[in-house]
mmCIF file of C-alpha atoms in Angstrom:
data_model
loop_
_atom_site.group_PDB
_atom_site.id
_atom_site.type_symbol
_atom_site.label_atom_id
_atom_site.label_comp_id
_atom_site.label_asym_id
_atom_site.label_seq_id
_atom_site.Cartn_x
_atom_site.Cartn_y
_atom_site.Cartn_z
ATOM 1 C CA UNK A 1 4.129 18.024 -15.705
ATOM 2 C CA UNK A 2 6.036 16.544 -18.561
ATOM 3 C CA UNK A 3 6.633 17.701 -22.545
ATOM 4 C CA UNK A 4 3.166 19.541 -22.879
ATOM 5 C CA UNK A 5 -0.471 19.618 -21.408
ATOM 6 C CA UNK A 6 -2.040 16.545 -20.609
ATOM 7 C CA UNK A 7 -4.807 15.765 -23.364
ATOM 8 C CA UNK A 8 -7.847 15.527 -21.189
ATOM 9 C CA UNK A 9 -9.698 18.527 -18.949
ATOM 10 C CA UNK A 10 -7.841 18.439 -15.370
ATOM 11 C CA UNK A 11 -11.668 17.970 -13.771
ATOM 12 C CA UNK A 12 -14.688 15.610 -14.210
ATOM 13 C CA UNK A 13 -16.822 16.029 -16.964
ATOM 14 C CA UNK A 14 -18.900 12.830 -17.977
ATOM 15 C CA UNK A 15 -21.116 10.616 -14.955
ATOM 16 C CA UNK A 16 -20.893 6.562 -15.063
ATOM 17 C CA UNK A 17 -24.024 5.662 -16.443
ATOM 18 C CA UNK A 18 -26.704 4.298 -13.638
ATOM 19 C CA UNK A 19 -28.914 1.745 -13.521
ATOM 20 C CA UNK A 20 -31.959 2.840 -11.475
ATOM 21 C CA UNK A 21 -32.308 -0.858 -10.041
ATOM 22 C CA UNK A 22 -28.551 -1.052 -9.095
ATOM 23 C CA UNK A 23 -27.417 2.156 -7.479
ATOM 24 C CA UNK A 24 -25.485 0.049 -5.012
ATOM 25 C CA UNK A 25 -22.576 -0.346 -8.001
ATOM 26 C CA UNK A 26 -22.013 3.321 -8.665
ATOM 27 C CA UNK A 27 -18.499 4.667 -7.867
ATOM 28 C CA UNK A 28 -17.758 7.651 -6.127
ATOM 29 C CA UNK A 29 -15.250 9.757 -8.820
ATOM 30 C CA UNK A 30 -13.041 10.443 -5.459
ATOM 31 C CA UNK A 31 -12.087 8.876 -2.373
ATOM 32 C CA UNK A 32 -10.140 10.538 0.461
ATOM 33 C CA UNK A 33 -9.314 8.989 3.732
ATOM 34 C CA UNK A 34 -6.628 9.460 6.754
ATOM 35 C CA UNK A 35 -5.803 8.255 10.579
ATOM 36 C CA UNK A 36 -2.979 8.579 12.600
ATOM 37 C CA UNK A 37 -1.710 6.063 14.990
ATOM 38 C CA UNK A 38 1.212 5.296 17.654
ATOM 39 C CA UNK A 39 4.037 6.982 15.289
ATOM 40 C CA UNK A 40 2.338 6.971 12.078
ATOM 41 C CA UNK A 41 -0.062 8.974 10.062
ATOM 42 C CA UNK A 42 -1.531 7.709 7.312
ATOM 43 C CA UNK A 43 -3.207 9.613 4.392
ATOM 44 C CA UNK A 44 -5.146 7.318 1.236
ATOM 45 C CA UNK A 45 -6.700 8.762 -1.790
ATOM 46 C CA UNK A 46 -8.106 7.049 -4.735
ATOM 47 C CA UNK A 47 -9.150 9.661 -7.938
ATOM 48 C CA UNK A 48 -10.787 8.517 -11.354
ATOM 49 C CA UNK A 49 -8.304 8.921 -14.104
ATOM 50 C CA UNK A 50 -8.493 11.626 -16.723
ATOM 51 C CA UNK A 51 -9.541 9.029 -19.458
ATOM 52 C CA UNK A 52 -12.303 7.415 -17.391
ATOM 53 C CA UNK A 53 -13.362 11.092 -16.449
ATOM 54 C CA UNK A 54 -13.723 12.222 -20.435
ATOM 55 C CA UNK A 55 -15.562 8.572 -21.195
ATOM 56 C CA UNK A 56 -18.009 8.482 -18.360
ATOM 57 C CA UNK A 57 -16.041 5.361 -17.521
ATOM 58 C CA UNK A 58 -16.510 3.849 -13.736
ATOM 59 C CA UNK A 59 -12.903 4.010 -11.522
ATOM 60 C CA UNK A 60 -11.887 0.630 -11.603
ATOM 61 C CA UNK A 61 -9.539 1.309 -8.938
ATOM 62 C CA UNK A 62 -11.095 0.295 -5.543
ATOM 63 C CA UNK A 63 -9.343 1.535 -2.043
ATOM 64 C CA UNK A 64 -10.855 0.469 1.606
ATOM 65 C CA UNK A 65 -9.240 1.083 4.756
ATOM 66 C CA UNK A 66 -10.557 -0.466 8.244
ATOM 67 C CA UNK A 67 -9.403 -0.868 11.560
ATOM 68 C CA UNK A 68 -9.667 -4.205 13.588
ATOM 69 C CA UNK A 69 -9.017 -4.448 17.062
ATOM 70 C CA UNK A 70 -8.256 -1.472 19.777
ATOM 71 C CA UNK A 71 -6.104 -0.130 21.817
ATOM 72 C CA UNK A 72 -2.555 -0.648 20.633
ATOM 73 C CA UNK A 73 -3.371 -4.314 19.577
ATOM 74 C CA UNK A 74 -5.032 -2.527 16.225
ATOM 75 C CA UNK A 75 -4.506 -3.608 13.282
ATOM 76 C CA UNK A 76 -4.999 -0.628 10.573
ATOM 77 C CA UNK A 77 -5.233 -2.536 7.237
ATOM 78 C CA UNK A 78 -5.329 -0.601 4.085
ATOM 79 C CA UNK A 79 -6.365 -2.023 1.008
ATOM 80 C CA UNK A 80 -6.054 -1.191 -2.761
ATOM 81 C CA UNK A 81 -7.118 -3.004 -6.472
ATOM 82 C CA UNK A 82 -7.271 -1.898 -9.761
ATOM 83 C CA UNK A 83 -9.667 -4.474 -12.048
ATOM 84 C CA UNK A 84 -8.908 -5.572 -15.306
ATOM 85 C CA UNK A 85 -8.850 -3.264 -18.074
ATOM 86 C CA UNK A 86 -12.051 -2.564 -20.968
ATOM 87 C CA UNK A 87 -14.210 -5.171 -18.547
ATOM 88 C CA UNK A 88 -17.450 -3.706 -17.828
ATOM 89 C CA UNK A 89 -17.228 -5.145 -14.452
ATOM 90 C CA UNK A 90 -14.081 -3.638 -13.239
ATOM 91 C CA UNK A 91 -14.780 -1.679 -10.671
ATOM 92 C CA UNK A 92 -16.818 -4.715 -9.327
ATOM 93 C CA UNK A 93 -14.524 -6.854 -9.643
ATOM 94 C CA UNK A 94 -11.972 -4.540 -8.016
ATOM 95 C CA UNK A 95 -14.302 -3.946 -4.318
ATOM 96 C CA UNK A 96 -15.248 -7.304 -4.337
ATOM 97 C CA UNK A 97 -10.859 -8.211 -3.978
ATOM 98 C CA UNK A 98 -10.629 -5.326 -1.719
ATOM 99 C CA UNK A 99 -13.708 -6.762 0.481
ATOM 100 C CA UNK A 100 -12.396 -10.372 0.743
ATOM 101 C CA UNK A 101 -9.218 -9.911 1.710
ATOM 102 C CA UNK A 102 -10.310 -7.172 4.473
ATOM 103 C CA UNK A 103 -12.419 -10.068 5.973
ATOM 104 C CA UNK A 104 -9.911 -12.767 6.117
ATOM 105 C CA UNK A 105 -7.666 -9.915 7.292
ATOM 106 C CA UNK A 106 -9.910 -8.923 9.882
ATOM 107 C CA UNK A 107 -10.519 -12.331 11.195
ATOM 108 C CA UNK A 108 -6.965 -13.090 11.697
ATOM 109 C CA UNK A 109 -5.719 -9.732 12.766
ATOM 110 C CA UNK A 110 -5.236 -10.630 16.645
ATOM 111 C CA UNK A 111 -2.802 -13.374 14.897
ATOM 112 C CA UNK A 112 -0.515 -11.258 12.506
ATOM 113 C CA UNK A 113 -0.702 -8.258 14.949
ATOM 114 C CA UNK A 114 0.884 -10.620 16.984
ATOM 115 C CA UNK A 115 3.366 -11.744 14.190
ATOM 116 C CA UNK A 116 4.224 -8.134 13.101
ATOM 117 C CA UNK A 117 5.292 -6.927 16.943
ATOM 118 C CA UNK A 118 7.613 -10.432 16.868
ATOM 119 C CA UNK A 119 8.991 -9.932 13.848
ATOM 120 C CA UNK A 120 7.870 -13.303 12.809
ATOM 121 C CA UNK A 121 8.582 -12.688 8.962
ATOM 122 C CA UNK A 122 8.276 -16.187 8.014
ATOM 123 C CA UNK A 123 5.052 -16.926 8.882
ATOM 124 C CA UNK A 124 3.779 -13.833 8.025
ATOM 125 C CA UNK A 125 5.091 -14.124 4.591
ATOM 126 C CA UNK A 126 3.031 -17.432 4.534
ATOM 127 C CA UNK A 127 0.015 -16.651 6.604
ATOM 128 C CA UNK A 128 -0.814 -13.359 4.347
ATOM 129 C CA UNK A 129 -0.135 -15.558 1.209
ATOM 130 C CA UNK A 130 -2.630 -18.171 2.175
ATOM 131 C CA UNK A 131 -5.640 -15.130 2.649
ATOM 132 C CA UNK A 132 -4.669 -13.099 -0.305
ATOM 133 C CA UNK A 133 -5.002 -16.311 -2.432
ATOM 134 C CA UNK A 134 -8.417 -17.498 -0.774
ATOM 135 C CA UNK A 135 -9.442 -13.858 -1.232
ATOM 136 C CA UNK A 136 -8.602 -13.878 -4.919
ATOM 137 C CA UNK A 137 -9.999 -17.466 -5.314
ATOM 138 C CA UNK A 138 -13.720 -15.956 -4.136
ATOM 139 C CA UNK A 139 -13.238 -13.073 -6.612
ATOM 140 C CA UNK A 140 -12.779 -16.064 -8.838
ATOM 141 C CA UNK A 141 -15.499 -18.625 -7.800
ATOM 142 C CA UNK A 142 -17.731 -14.892 -7.874
ATOM 143 C CA UNK A 143 -17.252 -14.931 -11.531
ATOM 144 C CA UNK A 144 -17.899 -18.294 -12.434
ATOM 145 C CA UNK A 145 -21.966 -17.160 -10.425
ATOM 146 C CA UNK A 146 -22.235 -14.917 -12.383
ATOM 147 C CA UNK A 147 -21.187 -16.647 -15.760
ATOM 148 C CA UNK A 148 -17.795 -14.247 -16.156
ATOM 149 C CA UNK A 149 -14.757 -15.574 -17.785
ATOM 150 C CA UNK A 150 -12.313 -15.328 -14.358
ATOM 151 C CA UNK A 151 -9.519 -13.190 -16.764
ATOM 152 C CA UNK A 152 -12.291 -10.349 -16.881
ATOM 153 C CA UNK A 153 -13.481 -10.336 -13.529
ATOM 154 C CA UNK A 154 -10.160 -10.070 -11.827
ATOM 155 C CA UNK A 155 -8.385 -7.548 -10.361
ATOM 156 C CA UNK A 156 -4.785 -6.781 -8.714
ATOM 157 C CA UNK A 157 -4.533 -6.135 -5.160
ATOM 158 C CA UNK A 158 -1.768 -4.162 -2.977
ATOM 159 C CA UNK A 159 -2.365 -4.109 1.097
ATOM 160 C CA UNK A 160 -0.691 -2.353 3.530
ATOM 161 C CA UNK A 161 -0.711 -3.553 7.366
ATOM 162 C CA UNK A 162 -0.210 -1.103 10.026
ATOM 163 C CA UNK A 163 0.102 -1.965 14.021
ATOM 164 C CA UNK A 164 -0.957 0.764 15.829
ATOM 165 C CA UNK A 165 1.654 -0.160 18.751
ATOM 166 C CA UNK A 166 3.740 2.847 19.236
ATOM 167 C CA UNK A 167 6.955 1.002 19.602
ATOM 168 C CA UNK A 168 6.278 -1.371 16.588
ATOM 169 C CA UNK A 169 7.656 0.281 13.579
ATOM 170 C CA UNK A 170 7.394 -2.601 10.974
ATOM 171 C CA UNK A 171 5.689 -1.922 8.262
ATOM 172 C CA UNK A 172 4.030 -4.824 5.704
ATOM 173 C CA UNK A 173 3.416 -4.931 2.481
ATOM 174 C CA UNK A 174 1.823 -7.637 0.550
ATOM 175 C CA UNK A 175 -0.164 -8.265 -3.190
ATOM 176 C CA UNK A 176 -0.654 -9.606 -6.149
ATOM 177 C CA UNK A 177 -0.413 -7.888 -9.568
ATOM 178 C CA UNK A 178 1.514 -4.079 -10.566
ATOM 179 C CA UNK A 179 1.595 -0.988 -9.093
ATOM 180 C CA UNK A 180 4.806 0.293 -7.297
ATOM 181 C CA UNK A 181 5.861 0.606 -3.009
ATOM 182 C CA UNK A 182 8.290 3.658 -2.469
ATOM 183 C CA UNK A 183 10.234 4.735 0.269
ATOM 184 C CA UNK A 184 11.196 8.780 0.325
ATOM 185 C CA UNK A 185 14.095 8.849 2.534
ATOM 186 C CA UNK A 186 16.038 11.734 3.893
ATOM 187 C CA UNK A 187 14.571 13.230 0.094
ATOM 188 C CA UNK A 188 15.080 10.271 -1.887
ATOM 189 C CA UNK A 189 12.902 8.188 -3.222
ATOM 190 C CA UNK A 190 14.120 4.745 -2.935
ATOM 191 C CA UNK A 191 11.884 2.134 -5.476
ATOM 192 C CA UNK A 192 11.262 -0.842 -2.670
ATOM 193 C CA UNK A 193 8.817 -2.925 -4.769
ATOM 194 C CA UNK A 194 9.795 -6.607 -4.142
ATOM 195 C CA UNK A 195 10.555 -7.973 -7.834
ATOM 196 C CA UNK A 196 9.204 -10.918 -9.116
ATOM 197 C CA UNK A 197 12.619 -13.493 -8.886
ATOM 198 C CA UNK A 198 11.972 -12.898 -5.112
ATOM 199 C CA UNK A 199 8.418 -14.429 -5.469
ATOM 200 C CA UNK A 200 9.373 -17.333 -8.096
ATOM 201 C CA UNK A 201 9.103 -21.206 -6.009
ATOM 202 C CA UNK A 202 7.106 -19.659 -3.348
ATOM 203 C CA UNK A 203 3.291 -19.585 -4.086
ATOM 204 C CA UNK A 204 0.223 -21.127 -3.001
ATOM 205 C CA UNK A 205 -2.444 -22.805 -5.233
ATOM 206 C CA UNK A 206 -2.798 -20.428 -8.463
ATOM 207 C CA UNK A 207 -0.241 -18.559 -8.063
ATOM 208 C CA UNK A 208 3.756 -19.483 -9.300
ATOM 209 C CA UNK A 209 5.544 -22.100 -9.528
ATOM 210 C CA UNK A 210 5.535 -25.101 -7.782
ATOM 211 C CA UNK A 211 8.712 -26.088 -5.356
ATOM 212 C CA UNK A 212 11.686 -28.050 -6.825
ATOM 213 C CA UNK A 213 10.962 -30.014 -3.392
ATOM 214 C CA UNK A 214 9.001 -31.484 -0.332
ATOM 215 C CA UNK A 215 9.655 -29.993 3.057
ATOM 216 C CA UNK A 216 11.683 -33.186 3.598
ATOM 217 C CA UNK A 217 14.095 -33.019 1.251
ATOM 218 C CA UNK A 218 12.448 -35.566 -1.416
ATOM 219 C CA UNK A 219 12.857 -33.918 -5.231
ATOM 220 C CA UNK A 220 9.491 -33.295 -6.738
ATOM 221 C CA UNK A 221 8.628 -35.720 -10.176
ATOM 222 C CA UNK A 222 10.301 -34.150 -13.242
ATOM 223 C CA UNK A 223 8.163 -31.877 -15.538
ATOM 224 C CA UNK A 224 8.477 -33.757 -19.046
ATOM 225 C CA UNK A 225 5.749 -31.506 -20.475
ATOM 226 C CA UNK A 226 2.950 -33.994 -20.447
ATOM 227 C CA UNK A 227 0.250 -32.530 -19.476
ATOM 228 C CA UNK A 228 -1.504 -34.582 -16.881
ATOM 229 C CA UNK A 229 -5.299 -35.484 -17.145
ATOM 230 C CA UNK A 230 -7.363 -33.910 -14.256
ATOM 231 C CA UNK A 231 -8.140 -36.602 -11.052
ATOM 232 C CA UNK A 232 -11.954 -36.968 -10.811
ATOM 233 C CA UNK A 233 -11.938 -36.092 -7.137
ATOM 234 C CA UNK A 234 -10.434 -32.816 -8.184
ATOM 235 C CA UNK A 235 -11.283 -29.890 -10.030
ATOM 236 C CA UNK A 236 -8.169 -29.163 -12.398
ATOM 237 C CA UNK A 237 -5.292 -26.959 -11.437
ATOM 238 C CA UNK A 238 -5.496 -23.381 -12.654
ATOM 239 C CA UNK A 239 -2.761 -21.809 -14.677
ATOM 240 C CA UNK A 240 0.391 -19.470 -12.920
ATOM 241 C CA UNK A 241 -0.770 -16.554 -11.635
ATOM 242 C CA UNK A 242 0.821 -12.747 -10.896
ATOM 243 C CA UNK A 243 3.099 -13.910 -8.291
ATOM 244 C CA UNK A 244 2.887 -13.165 -4.542
ATOM 245 C CA UNK A 245 4.585 -10.127 -3.874
ATOM 246 C CA UNK A 246 5.642 -9.223 0.483
ATOM 247 C CA UNK A 247 7.560 -6.805 2.268
ATOM 248 C CA UNK A 248 8.197 -6.239 6.157
ATOM 249 C CA UNK A 249 10.281 -3.431 6.808
ATOM 250 C CA UNK A 250 11.501 -1.221 9.932
ATOM 251 C CA UNK A 251 10.193 2.280 9.213
ATOM 252 C CA UNK A 252 12.692 4.902 10.507
ATOM 253 C CA UNK A 253 11.441 8.378 12.100
ATOM 254 C CA UNK A 254 11.204 11.000 8.762
ATOM 255 C CA UNK A 255 10.695 8.060 6.696
ATOM 256 C CA UNK A 256 7.290 8.117 3.928
ATOM 257 C CA UNK A 257 6.241 4.844 3.086
ATOM 258 C CA UNK A 258 3.962 5.044 -0.568
ATOM 259 C CA UNK A 259 2.078 2.291 -1.334
ATOM 260 C CA UNK A 260 0.477 2.884 -4.739
ATOM 261 C CA UNK A 261 -1.590 1.209 -7.951
ATOM 262 C CA UNK A 262 0.115 1.497 -11.760
ATOM 263 C CA UNK A 263 -1.632 4.896 -12.333
ATOM 264 C CA UNK A 264 0.989 7.025 -9.931
ATOM 265 C CA UNK A 265 3.530 4.284 -10.131
ATOM 266 C CA UNK A 266 3.713 4.680 -13.995
ATOM 267 C CA UNK A 267 4.897 8.340 -13.859
ATOM 268 C CA UNK A 268 6.602 8.496 -10.419
ATOM 269 C CA UNK A 269 9.175 5.642 -12.324
ATOM 270 C CA UNK A 270 9.089 7.131 -15.931
ATOM 271 C CA UNK A 271 8.880 11.102 -14.893
ATOM 272 C CA UNK A 272 11.717 12.767 -12.969
ATOM 273 C CA UNK A 273 10.152 16.070 -12.463
ATOM 274 C CA UNK A 274 6.584 14.293 -10.702
ATOM 275 C CA UNK A 275 9.047 12.526 -8.090
ATOM 276 C CA UNK A 276 11.024 15.260 -7.278
ATOM 277 C CA UNK A 277 7.680 17.640 -6.426
ATOM 278 C CA UNK A 278 6.578 14.911 -4.332
ATOM 279 C CA UNK A 279 9.801 14.373 -2.512
ATOM 280 C CA UNK A 280 9.658 18.325 -2.094
ATOM 281 C CA UNK A 281 6.483 18.090 -1.049
ATOM 282 C CA UNK A 282 6.102 15.064 1.317
ATOM 283 C CA UNK A 283 9.701 15.767 2.890
ATOM 284 C CA UNK A 284 8.375 18.325 5.444
ATOM 285 C CA UNK A 285 8.280 17.658 9.381
ATOM 286 C CA UNK A 286 4.633 17.685 8.676
ATOM 287 C CA UNK A 287 2.113 15.623 6.936
ATOM 288 C CA UNK A 288 0.267 17.063 4.287
ATOM 289 C CA UNK A 289 -3.544 17.116 5.519
ATOM 290 C CA UNK A 290 -6.199 15.117 3.586
ATOM 291 C CA UNK A 291 -7.190 18.342 0.687
ATOM 292 C CA UNK A 292 -2.961 18.831 0.329
ATOM 293 C CA UNK A 293 -2.149 15.171 -0.245
ATOM 294 C CA UNK A 294 -5.144 14.850 -2.993
ATOM 295 C CA UNK A 295 -4.118 17.513 -4.456
ATOM 296 C CA UNK A 296 -0.359 15.975 -4.981
ATOM 297 C CA UNK A 297 -1.857 12.474 -5.753
ATOM 298 C CA UNK A 298 -3.767 14.947 -8.693
ATOM 299 C CA UNK A 299 -0.542 16.533 -10.297
ATOM 300 C CA UNK A 300 -1.110 15.788 -13.974
ATOM 301 C CA UNK A 301 1.744 14.091 -16.436
ATOM 302 C CA UNK A 302 0.885 13.566 -19.954
ATOM 303 C CA UNK A 303 0.873 10.559 -21.215
ATOM 304 C CA UNK A 304 -0.474 9.258 -18.020
ATOM 305 C CA UNK A 305 -4.608 9.547 -17.767
ATOM 306 C CA UNK A 306 -4.783 6.084 -15.276
ATOM 307 C CA UNK A 307 -7.121 5.886 -12.537
ATOM 308 C CA UNK A 308 -4.578 6.957 -9.220
ATOM 309 C CA UNK A 309 -4.431 5.217 -6.228
ATOM 310 C CA UNK A 310 -2.390 6.078 -3.342
ATOM 311 C CA UNK A 311 -1.313 5.476 0.631
ATOM 312 C CA UNK A 312 1.411 7.009 2.351
ATOM 313 C CA UNK A 313 2.342 6.700 5.927
ATOM 314 C CA UNK A 314 4.693 9.396 7.595
ATOM 315 C CA UNK A 315 6.652 7.978 10.800
ATOM 316 C CA UNK A 316 7.233 10.743 13.434
#
C-alpha cells in the first residue's frame, strides 16, 4: 500500500551473523502467539522489518506473552520492547526489558489482579509505574556491568494486562516510549494512546518531572537553575527520561484493542489505506486465526521498513 512498491523484498533475505559461543543471542525473524481467556481472544506477533531483513540485522523488537496464576484469578501479560536504533545490542536490551517487567508483574500478579477487578485505578497506576521504573533501572544497571553507555543499551517498553476473569472487562496498558494504542469500535479506529501531557508531574525516579508539592501540601524549593552537587551518600540524580504512560479502559463486546510498537503505529497513523484495510479485516464477529493475524500485520507500506510488533485483543 502507499505511493508505490516498497523498496525491499517482501520476504527475508540475509540472516544475522551468529557467534558459535553465543547462540542464545540469536533472534528469530518472526514470533507468533495467541490465547483465549474469559471474553477475550489474544493475538500477538513480532516481525523483523524489511530493512533489517535486507541488511542481515537482528530484530530489535522483542515480544513476551505470559500467564501468571490459574483459573479466573490468572493475569495475562503482553510485553513488547524496541531497542535503540543503530546499536549492536539493541535486541538484547529489548529482550531484557521484557524479561525484567515480566518478573516484576509475575511476583505481584495477585495484587494486580485484585486491583484491576476492584477498579483501583490510582493504585494500579502508581504500582505499575514503580515496577516499570525498577525494571528499566535494572536494564541501566546491566548496561553499566557490560561497560555500555546506558543510552545505547535502552529500550522502549509497552505492556498490556488482561485479567482472565470473564466478568472483568478492564484492560490495562502501561509503558514508556513511542508506539501506539488503538481501539477498533463499530468499524472505526480510535487512537487512545495516552498523551505526554497526562504523564507530566507523575513520575518516579528516573522519569519525568518532580511534583510541585509534597503529599502534605508543602511547596517544594524553587528551582533556580543551580546544579545541586551530588551527595556523598546517594548517587547523582539521572536526567529526565520518557514519561510513563498508563490507561485503564473498560472494553465493550465487539471491541478490538491494538497495542503496537512504532513500526506498525507509524504507518497506521500515516497511511489511511492501511488503517481502513485492517479495520475491515478485524471488524468481523470472529477474531482472525494466528496465520491470518500474521499476514495482516505484515501488510507492507512504502516508506515504512521497521520491525513490527503488535498484540490485539478481541472482545466476545
